[in-house]
Coordinates of C-alpha atoms in Angstrom, one line a residue:
Chain A
X25 CA 221.2 207.6 142.7
X26 CA 219.4 209.2 139.6
X27 CA 217.8 206.6 138.3
X28 CA 216.3 206.3 142.0
X29 CA 215.3 209.8 142.1
X30 CA 214.2 209.6 138.8
X31 CA 212.0 206.7 139.8
X32 CA 210.6 208.5 142.8
X33 CA 209.6 211.9 141.6
X34 CA 207.3 210.7 138.8
X35 CA 205.8 208.6 141.4
X36 CA 205.0 211.5 143.5
X37 CA 204.2 213.5 140.7
X38 CA 201.7 211.1 139.1
X39 CA 200.1 210.8 142.5
X40 CA 199.3 214.6 142.3
X41 CA 198.5 214.5 138.9
X42 CA 196.1 211.4 139.1
X43 CA 194.6 213.4 142.3
X44 CA 194.0 216.4 140.3
X45 CA 192.6 214.5 137.5
X46 CA 190.5 212.7 139.4
X47 CA 189.2 216.4 141.1
X48 CA 188.9 217.7 137.9
X49 CA 186.9 214.8 135.8
X50 CA 186.2 212.5 138.8
X51 CA 187.6 209.5 137.6
X52 CA 186.5 208.2 141.1
X53 CA 188.5 205.7 142.1
X54 CA 192.0 207.4 142.6
X55 CA 194.9 205.8 144.2
X56 CA 194.6 208.3 147.0
X57 CA 191.9 210.2 148.5
X58 CA 191.4 213.5 148.9
X59 CA 191.4 213.6 152.4
X60 CA 194.7 211.4 152.9
X61 CA 196.1 213.8 150.2
X62 CA 195.3 216.9 152.0
X63 CA 196.2 215.4 155.2
X64 CA 199.8 214.8 153.6
X65 CA 200.6 218.2 152.3
X66 CA 203.2 219.7 154.1
X67 CA 202.2 221.8 156.9
X68 CA 199.1 219.7 157.2
X69 CA 200.6 217.3 159.3
X70 CA 198.3 218.0 162.7
X71 CA 195.3 217.2 160.7
X72 CA 193.8 213.8 161.5
X73 CA 192.3 211.8 158.6
X74 CA 188.4 212.0 158.7
X75 CA 186.9 208.9 157.7
X76 CA 184.3 208.8 154.7
X77 CA 181.7 207.7 156.7
X78 CA 181.7 210.5 159.2
X79 CA 181.9 212.9 156.5
X80 CA 179.0 211.2 154.7
X81 CA 176.8 211.3 157.6
X82 CA 174.8 214.5 157.3
X83 CA 174.0 214.8 160.9
X84 CA 177.7 215.4 161.4
X85 CA 177.5 218.2 158.9
X86 CA 174.7 220.0 160.7
X87 CA 175.0 223.9 160.1
X88 CA 178.2 223.7 157.8
X89 CA 176.2 224.5 154.5
X90 CA 175.7 228.0 155.9
X91 CA 179.5 228.5 156.6
X92 CA 181.0 227.8 153.5
X93 CA 180.5 228.8 150.1
X94 CA 180.1 226.0 147.5
X95 CA 179.3 223.6 150.2
X96 CA 178.1 220.6 147.9
X97 CA 181.0 221.1 145.6
X98 CA 183.4 221.2 148.3
X99 CA 181.7 218.3 150.1
X100 CA 181.9 216.3 146.7
X101 CA 185.4 217.1 146.3
X102 CA 186.4 215.8 149.8
X103 CA 184.4 212.6 149.3
X104 CA 186.0 212.3 145.6
X105 CA 182.5 212.4 144.1
X106 CA 182.2 213.4 140.5
X107 CA 180.4 216.7 140.4
X108 CA 176.9 216.4 139.0
X109 CA 177.0 219.5 137.1
X110 CA 179.6 220.2 135.2
X111 CA 178.2 223.3 133.0
X112 CA 178.0 226.4 135.5
X113 CA 181.0 224.8 137.9
X114 CA 182.7 227.5 139.8
X115 CA 186.6 227.7 139.6
X116 CA 188.4 225.0 140.9
X117 CA 190.5 227.1 143.2
X118 CA 187.6 228.4 144.8
X119 CA 185.9 224.9 145.4
X120 CA 189.7 223.7 147.0
X121 CA 189.5 226.6 149.1
X122 CA 186.0 226.0 150.3
X123 CA 186.8 222.3 150.5
X124 CA 189.7 223.0 152.8
X125 CA 187.5 225.3 155.0
X126 CA 184.7 222.8 155.0
X127 CA 187.2 219.8 155.8
X128 CA 188.7 222.1 158.6
X129 CA 185.4 222.5 160.5
X130 CA 184.5 218.8 159.9
X131 CA 188.1 217.8 161.3
X132 CA 187.2 220.0 164.6
X133 CA 183.9 218.1 165.1
X134 CA 185.6 215.0 164.1
X135 CA 188.2 215.1 166.8
X136 CA 185.9 215.7 169.5
X137 CA 184.5 211.9 168.9
X138 CA 186.0 209.1 170.6
X139 CA 187.6 207.7 167.6
X140 CA 188.8 210.9 166.7
X141 CA 190.6 211.5 170.2
X142 CA 191.9 208.2 169.8
X143 CA 193.6 209.2 166.5
X144 CA 194.8 212.6 167.9
X145 CA 196.0 211.1 170.8
X146 CA 198.0 208.6 169.2
X147 CA 199.3 211.5 167.0
X148 CA 200.0 213.2 170.4
X149 CA 202.1 210.3 171.6
X150 CA 204.1 210.0 168.9
X151 CA 205.1 213.9 169.1
X152 CA 203.8 215.0 165.8
X153 CA 202.8 218.3 167.5
X154 CA 206.0 219.5 168.9
X155 CA 207.4 220.5 172.3
X156 CA 206.6 223.5 174.8
X157 CA 209.1 226.3 174.0
X158 CA 208.9 227.0 177.8
X159 CA 212.2 225.7 179.3
X160 CA 211.1 224.4 182.6
X161 CA 208.4 222.3 181.3
X162 CA 210.9 219.9 180.4
X163 CA 210.3 219.4 176.5
X164 CA 206.5 218.6 177.3
X165 CA 204.7 217.7 174.2
X166 CA 201.7 220.0 172.8
X167 CA 198.6 219.9 171.5
X168 CA 196.9 222.1 168.6
X169 CA 194.7 224.4 169.9
X170 CA 192.1 227.1 168.7
X171 CA 191.1 230.3 170.3
X172 CA 187.7 230.6 168.7
X173 CA 185.3 228.1 167.1
X174 CA 184.6 230.8 164.2
X175 CA 186.8 230.3 161.2
X176 CA 188.9 233.0 160.1
X177 CA 189.6 234.7 163.6
X178 CA 192.6 233.4 164.8
X179 CA 195.4 230.9 163.6
X180 CA 196.0 227.7 165.6
X181 CA 197.9 228.0 168.7
X182 CA 199.8 225.0 170.8
X183 CA 198.4 224.4 174.3
X184 CA 201.1 222.9 176.7
X185 CA 199.3 220.6 179.2
X186 CA 202.4 221.2 181.8
X187 CA 202.0 225.3 182.3
X188 CA 198.5 225.3 180.5
X189 CA 199.3 228.0 178.3
X190 CA 199.0 228.8 174.7
X191 CA 202.3 229.2 172.4
X192 CA 202.5 230.2 168.8
X193 CA 203.7 227.2 166.6
X194 CA 207.4 226.8 166.1
X195 CA 207.2 226.2 162.2
X196 CA 205.9 229.0 160.0
X197 CA 204.3 226.4 158.1
X198 CA 201.6 225.9 160.8
X199 CA 201.3 229.6 161.4
X200 CA 198.5 229.8 158.9
X201 CA 196.4 227.4 159.9
X202 CA 192.7 228.5 161.1
X203 CA 192.4 227.9 164.9
X204 CA 188.9 226.7 164.4
X205 CA 190.1 223.5 162.5
X206 CA 190.7 222.5 166.1
X207 CA 188.7 224.4 168.0
X208 CA 188.4 225.3 171.4
X209 CA 187.5 222.4 173.1
X210 CA 189.5 219.7 171.7
X211 CA 192.7 219.9 173.4
X212 CA 191.1 220.3 176.7
X213 CA 189.0 217.4 176.0
X214 CA 191.7 215.1 175.0
X215 CA 193.4 216.0 178.4
X216 CA 190.4 215.1 180.1
X217 CA 189.8 212.0 178.5
X218 CA 193.7 210.7 178.6
X219 CA 194.7 212.5 182.0
X220 CA 197.9 210.1 181.7
X221 CA 199.0 212.1 178.9
X222 CA 199.7 215.0 181.1
X223 CA 203.0 214.8 182.6
X224 CA 202.8 215.0 186.5
X225 CA 204.4 217.7 188.5
X226 CA 206.4 216.2 190.9
X227 CA 207.3 217.6 194.1
X228 CA 210.8 215.9 194.8
X229 CA 212.7 214.6 191.6
X230 CA 214.9 212.0 191.5
X231 CA 218.0 212.4 193.2
X232 CA 220.5 210.3 192.7
X233 CA 220.6 210.4 188.9
X234 CA 220.6 214.4 189.1
X235 CA 223.5 214.4 191.5
X236 CA 225.5 211.6 189.1
X237 CA 224.4 214.0 186.2
X238 CA 225.9 217.2 187.9
X239 CA 229.8 215.5 188.1
X240 CA 231.1 216.9 185.5
X241 CA 230.6 220.6 186.6
X242 CA 232.5 221.6 189.8
X243 CA 230.4 221.0 192.8
X244 CA 231.3 224.2 194.2
X245 CA 231.1 227.0 192.2
X246 CA 228.5 228.3 194.7
X247 CA 226.0 230.9 193.7
X248 CA 226.2 230.9 190.3
X249 CA 225.5 227.1 190.6
X250 CA 222.8 227.4 192.7
X251 CA 221.6 228.1 189.5
X252 CA 219.4 230.8 188.1
X253 CA 216.4 228.8 188.7
X254 CA 215.9 225.8 190.8
X255 CA 216.7 223.6 187.9
X256 CA 218.7 220.7 188.6
X257 CA 217.4 217.4 187.3
X258 CA 217.1 219.7 184.2
X259 CA 220.5 218.7 183.2
X260 CA 219.9 215.3 181.9
X261 CA 218.4 216.8 178.7
X262 CA 221.4 218.8 177.7
X263 CA 220.0 218.5 174.1
X264 CA 216.7 218.7 174.8
X265 CA 216.5 221.4 172.5
X266 CA 216.8 219.2 169.6
X267 CA 213.8 217.0 170.2
X268 CA 213.9 215.3 167.0
X269 CA 215.0 212.2 168.9
X270 CA 212.5 210.3 170.8
X271 CA 214.3 210.7 174.0
X272 CA 211.3 213.0 175.7
X273 CA 210.0 210.0 177.6
X274 CA 211.1 210.8 181.1
X275 CA 210.4 214.8 181.2
X276 CA 212.2 216.8 183.8
X277 CA 210.1 218.1 186.2
X278 CA 208.0 221.4 185.9
X279 CA 209.5 224.1 187.9
X280 CA 209.2 228.0 188.0
X281 CA 211.9 230.5 186.9
X282 CA 213.8 232.4 189.6
X283 CA 215.6 235.5 188.1
X284 CA 218.9 235.7 190.1
X285 CA 221.4 238.4 189.9
X286 CA 224.9 236.8 190.4
X287 CA 223.4 234.4 192.2
X288 CA 220.9 236.5 194.5
X289 CA 217.2 236.3 193.8
X290 CA 215.7 239.4 192.8
X291 CA 213.6 240.7 195.3
X292 CA 210.0 240.8 194.9
X293 CA 210.0 244.3 196.2
X294 CA 212.5 245.4 193.4
X295 CA 210.6 247.7 190.9
X296 CA 211.2 245.0 188.4
X297 CA 210.9 242.4 190.5
X298 CA 209.3 238.9 189.8
X299 CA 205.5 239.6 189.6
X300 CA 204.3 236.8 187.4
X301 CA 205.2 233.5 189.6
X302 CA 201.8 233.0 190.3
X303 CA 201.1 232.2 186.8
X304 CA 203.3 229.1 186.5
X305 CA 201.9 227.9 190.3
X306 CA 200.8 224.3 189.8
X307 CA 199.2 221.8 192.0
X308 CA 202.4 219.8 193.8
X309 CA 204.5 223.1 193.9
X310 CA 205.1 224.6 197.3
X311 CA 204.4 228.2 198.2
X312 CA 206.3 227.8 201.4
X313 CA 209.4 228.9 199.8
X314 CA 210.7 232.6 199.9
X315 CA 210.1 232.6 196.2
X316 CA 206.6 233.3 197.2
X317 CA 207.5 235.8 199.6
X318 CA 206.4 234.1 202.7
X319 CA 209.2 231.9 203.9
X320 CA 212.8 232.0 204.6
X321 CA 215.2 229.8 203.4
X322 CA 218.3 228.7 205.0
X323 CA 220.3 226.8 202.3
X324 CA 222.0 223.8 202.9
X325 CA 225.2 224.3 200.9
X326 CA 224.7 221.2 198.7
X327 CA 221.1 221.2 197.8
X328 CA 221.5 218.5 195.1
X329 CA 218.1 217.5 194.5
X330 CA 216.7 221.2 194.8
X331 CA 213.4 220.2 196.6
X332 CA 214.1 223.6 197.5
X333 CA 211.7 223.1 200.5
X334 CA 213.6 221.2 202.6
X335 CA 215.0 223.2 205.0
X336 CA 213.2 226.5 205.8
X337 CA 211.7 228.6 208.5
X338 CA 208.5 230.5 207.9
X339 CA 208.5 233.8 209.9
X340 CA 205.5 234.6 211.7
X341 CA 204.3 237.4 209.5
X342 CA 205.1 235.4 206.4
X343 CA 207.0 238.1 205.1
X344 CA 211.1 238.1 204.0
X345 CA 213.5 240.3 205.8
X346 CA 216.3 240.2 203.5
X347 CA 218.6 241.9 206.0
X348 CA 218.0 238.9 208.4
X349 CA 218.1 236.6 205.5
X350 CA 221.8 237.6 204.6
X351 CA 222.8 237.4 208.2
X352 CA 221.8 233.9 208.7
Chain B
X27 CA 234.1 226.7 154.9
X28 CA 234.2 228.9 158.1
X29 CA 237.6 228.1 159.1
X30 CA 238.9 228.9 155.8
X31 CA 236.5 232.2 155.8
X32 CA 238.0 232.8 159.3
X33 CA 241.8 232.0 158.2
X34 CA 241.3 234.2 155.3
X35 CA 239.8 237.1 157.2
X36 CA 242.3 236.9 159.9
X37 CA 245.6 236.4 158.0
X38 CA 244.5 239.4 156.0
X39 CA 243.3 241.1 159.2
X40 CA 244.7 244.5 158.6
X41 CA 243.3 244.9 155.0
X42 CA 239.7 243.8 155.9
X43 CA 237.6 243.0 158.5
X44 CA 238.5 242.6 162.4
X45 CA 237.7 239.2 163.6
X46 CA 235.2 240.6 166.0
X47 CA 233.3 242.0 163.0
X48 CA 233.3 239.1 161.1
X49 CA 232.4 236.9 164.0
X50 CA 229.6 239.0 164.9
X51 CA 228.5 238.6 160.6
X52 CA 228.3 235.1 161.1
X53 CA 224.8 233.5 161.0
X54 CA 223.4 232.7 164.3
X55 CA 225.5 235.2 166.2
X56 CA 223.1 238.1 166.0
X57 CA 222.6 237.9 169.7
X58 CA 226.1 238.9 170.1
X59 CA 227.1 242.6 170.8
X60 CA 230.5 243.8 169.8
X61 CA 232.6 243.8 172.6
X62 CA 234.7 247.0 173.0
X63 CA 238.4 246.7 172.2
X64 CA 239.5 248.6 175.0
X65 CA 237.7 246.2 177.2
X66 CA 239.2 243.1 175.7
X67 CA 242.9 244.6 176.0
X68 CA 242.4 245.3 179.7
X69 CA 243.6 242.0 181.5
X70 CA 242.0 242.8 184.6
X71 CA 238.7 241.9 182.8
X72 CA 239.9 238.7 181.3
X73 CA 241.0 237.4 185.0
X74 CA 240.7 233.7 185.5
X75 CA 239.8 233.3 181.6
X76 CA 243.0 231.5 180.6
X77 CA 242.2 228.4 182.9
X78 CA 238.8 228.4 180.7
X79 CA 240.0 228.5 177.5
X80 CA 242.5 226.3 175.5
X81 CA 245.2 228.0 173.6
X82 CA 244.3 231.1 175.3
X83 CA 247.1 233.4 174.3
X84 CA 246.7 232.1 170.4
X85 CA 242.9 232.7 170.9
X86 CA 243.5 236.2 172.5
X87 CA 245.5 237.3 169.5
X88 CA 243.2 236.1 167.2
X89 CA 240.4 238.1 168.7
X90 CA 242.6 241.2 168.9
X91 CA 243.7 240.3 165.2
X92 CA 247.2 240.1 166.2
X93 CA 248.0 236.5 165.4
X94 CA 251.1 236.3 163.9
X95 CA 252.1 232.9 163.8
X96 CA 251.4 230.6 161.0
X97 CA 249.1 227.6 162.3
X98 CA 248.1 224.7 160.3
X99 CA 244.6 224.0 159.1
X100 CA 243.9 221.5 162.3
X101 CA 245.7 224.3 164.9
X102 CA 244.0 227.1 163.5
X103 CA 240.5 225.6 163.5
X104 CA 241.1 224.6 167.2
X105 CA 242.3 228.3 167.8
X106 CA 239.2 229.2 165.9
X107 CA 237.4 227.5 168.4
X108 CA 239.0 228.5 171.4
X109 CA 238.7 232.4 170.1
X110 CA 234.9 231.9 169.9
X111 CA 234.7 230.4 173.4
X112 CA 236.6 233.2 174.9
X113 CA 234.9 235.7 173.2
X114 CA 231.8 234.5 174.6
X115 CA 233.0 234.1 177.9
X116 CA 234.5 238.1 177.3
X117 CA 231.2 238.9 176.2
X118 CA 229.4 237.7 179.1
X119 CA 231.2 239.8 181.4
X120 CA 231.0 242.8 179.1
X121 CA 227.3 243.0 179.0
X122 CA 227.3 243.5 182.7
X123 CA 229.1 246.7 182.4
X124 CA 227.5 249.9 182.0
X125 CA 228.8 250.0 178.4
X126 CA 227.4 246.6 177.7
X127 CA 224.1 247.0 179.0
X128 CA 223.7 250.2 176.7
X129 CA 224.3 248.3 173.6
X130 CA 222.4 245.2 174.5
X131 CA 219.1 247.4 175.3
X132 CA 219.6 249.1 172.3
X133 CA 219.7 245.5 170.6
X134 CA 216.5 244.6 172.7
X135 CA 214.4 247.7 171.9
X136 CA 215.1 246.7 168.4
X137 CA 213.9 243.2 169.2
X138 CA 217.0 241.5 167.9
X139 CA 216.8 238.7 170.2
X140 CA 213.2 237.4 168.9
X141 CA 209.9 237.7 170.8
X142 CA 208.2 235.6 173.1
X143 CA 206.4 232.5 171.9
X144 CA 203.4 232.8 174.5
X145 CA 200.4 234.0 172.8
X146 CA 199.2 236.0 175.6
X147 CA 202.4 238.0 175.6
X148 CA 201.6 239.8 172.3
X149 CA 204.9 239.2 170.8
X150 CA 206.9 240.8 173.8
X151 CA 210.6 241.3 172.7
X152 CA 212.9 238.7 174.8
X153 CA 216.4 238.7 176.5
X154 CA 219.2 236.2 176.1
X155 CA 219.9 234.5 179.2
X156 CA 222.0 231.5 180.1
X157 CA 220.8 228.9 183.1
X158 CA 224.3 228.6 184.0
X159 CA 227.4 230.5 184.1
X160 CA 229.3 227.5 183.4
X161 CA 230.7 226.9 179.7
X162 CA 229.4 223.9 177.8
X163 CA 226.2 223.2 179.9
X164 CA 223.3 224.6 178.3
X165 CA 222.5 226.6 175.1
X166 CA 221.3 230.3 175.4
X167 CA 217.7 230.4 176.4
X168 CA 215.0 233.6 175.8
X169 CA 214.0 235.3 178.8
X170 CA 210.7 237.3 178.4
X171 CA 210.1 240.1 180.8
X172 CA 206.3 240.2 180.3
X173 CA 205.7 236.4 181.6
X174 CA 208.7 236.3 183.4
X175 CA 209.7 232.9 181.8
X176 CA 212.7 231.3 179.7
X177 CA 212.0 229.8 176.6
X178 CA 213.9 227.6 174.1
X179 CA 215.0 229.9 171.0
X180 CA 213.3 229.2 167.9
X181 CA 216.2 229.1 165.5
X182 CA 218.4 226.2 165.5
X183 CA 221.7 228.4 165.1
X184 CA 220.9 230.0 168.4
X185 CA 220.6 226.6 169.8
X186 CA 224.5 226.1 169.5
X187 CA 225.5 229.1 171.3
X188 CA 226.5 228.5 174.9
X189 CA 224.2 230.0 177.5
X190 CA 227.4 231.1 179.6
X191 CA 228.3 233.4 176.8
X192 CA 225.4 235.7 178.4
X193 CA 224.9 234.4 181.6
X194 CA 222.4 234.1 184.1
X195 CA 222.5 237.4 185.4
X196 CA 222.5 239.7 182.1
X197 CA 218.6 240.5 181.4
X198 CA 217.7 241.1 185.2
X199 CA 220.6 243.5 185.8
X200 CA 219.5 245.0 182.3
X201 CA 216.1 245.4 183.7
X202 CA 217.3 246.8 187.1
X203 CA 219.6 249.3 185.2
X204 CA 216.5 250.1 182.7
X205 CA 213.7 249.7 184.5
X206 CA 211.5 251.5 182.0
X207 CA 212.0 248.7 179.8
X208 CA 210.2 246.3 181.7
X209 CA 207.0 246.1 180.1
X210 CA 203.4 246.2 181.7
X211 CA 202.5 242.9 182.9
X212 CA 199.2 241.2 181.7
X213 CA 196.6 240.0 184.0
X214 CA 195.4 237.7 181.1
X215 CA 195.8 234.0 181.1
X216 CA 194.7 231.2 178.9
X217 CA 191.4 229.8 180.2
X218 CA 190.6 226.0 179.1
X219 CA 187.0 225.5 178.1
X220 CA 185.2 222.7 177.0
X221 CA 181.9 223.4 174.7
X222 CA 182.4 227.0 176.7
X223 CA 182.7 225.5 180.2
X224 CA 185.7 225.9 182.5
X225 CA 187.6 222.7 183.2
X226 CA 187.1 221.8 186.7
X227 CA 190.4 220.8 188.3
X228 CA 192.2 223.9 186.4
X229 CA 189.7 226.3 187.5
X230 CA 190.5 225.3 191.0
X231 CA 194.2 225.9 190.0
X232 CA 193.5 229.2 189.0
X233 CA 191.8 230.4 191.9
X234 CA 194.8 229.3 193.9
X235 CA 197.0 231.2 191.4
X236 CA 194.7 234.4 192.2
X237 CA 195.2 233.7 195.8
X238 CA 198.9 233.9 195.4
X239 CA 198.8 236.7 193.4
X240 CA 196.6 238.7 195.9
X241 CA 198.9 237.6 198.5
X242 CA 201.9 238.9 196.5
X243 CA 200.0 242.3 195.8
X244 CA 199.2 242.8 199.8
X245 CA 202.9 242.0 200.4
X246 CA 203.9 244.7 197.9
X247 CA 201.6 247.1 199.3
X248 CA 202.8 246.6 202.9
X249 CA 206.2 247.2 201.6
X250 CA 205.1 250.4 199.9
X251 CA 206.3 249.3 197.0
X252 CA 204.8 251.5 193.8
X253 CA 203.4 249.0 191.3

């Protein structure tokens, strides 16, 4: 045990040492390039490795010199080149931070290229970016997304393709990454290029499986059951909160939360009634239900699959009369 | 470790902490409020719970610090578990009472339940909510009154809390009871752009959403509900 640890720790140390060594004096052929070292740092898991030839192409760097101080030194550091003039070289830490900024900006450009999109798409499929915190997205994977293309304005946010909303990254270590290192365009571009990555909103969830999954509970606790939202197939990922394991593949359906008190929906007319349902509407979700205020649902007692729209009558004037509903 | 602590605390119950206090001081139990003792002692409030909890009598004694029998370690651990569960179920009922709502709104005001992860909600404090009133189905979730959606708690410790210990009703009842806690809604939303241009199919979706919003506002206007 000890020996194993001992064997491991010096090696990792020596990597960094060698790295620093190569940084400062430029031994050139270090074991690990600055870029891979930078991307392997804890908290930098979101970054894709930009290939050297992309960085070396001056065309790709147009306009960046004006954004980054000590641009040349930083670029040399990124490319593991020996600094040309060591006599009045700026402090290493300054160059380091410039290099990080420069790399981030190059990265933002790189991930918009075909190659970059591919690399990030692979990372996305491997769930490296985490999951949407919204429960009714069913643990959809998210992508990093900036809110501004200018560095230093806002940190990176996570974009969920299902609800199309931005969230703060869950882990604190990602909360200091500049959003401009990913840019406003990238996430949307990726989903546009790989539409298959966006889990569809299915109007009718698979019924059979959900019913069998329901069995552990009593089928007739009625109102409470009819649950606080029309979630049914959501049961299958009981441990969806620990997404560590790779079980997210079949996502449960996208749903909209319905606030309920003792099993009864909170009326829209209540002062604190639901007002934001429109925000979560997606193509494929029916707007005929009473949740949208323009329908009148007659519940069939055992609404297992929870399509929610299967038996309903719409009033002529498109409004819900709650008294009438309770009578029925 | 915990069991030992609990054993210690409940054995020397009179001298040091009460079980409820100890339970609340555990890490991860920050969401719970302390249930009034007279609420627990009123048997009427516990109707039906005896069928839900194993070792009901012992668990009840443990919660009320009245456990006198000497239990071996295994048994004590089991009773300990039941006691937590029983306390959670009582808690779910208690927080729907006027007294419980007061205590919870105090916690809410201090944002003790965390904040909404949605960027455009500007760190709105959230409320705990269960998605089921049946125990053992889902862990506790967080309800954001600003975007009216439910989110997974961030901390791993909170993932172990049963959603039934808060119940599906609680946040909505709280807001009914304290309507001034309802934050102003934000009309902002994230508009995805590629090189500054809107994305076509998403822009379409947004138009439809706006339509739904307008319809809702019209309905409210007709019903003469003041926004």
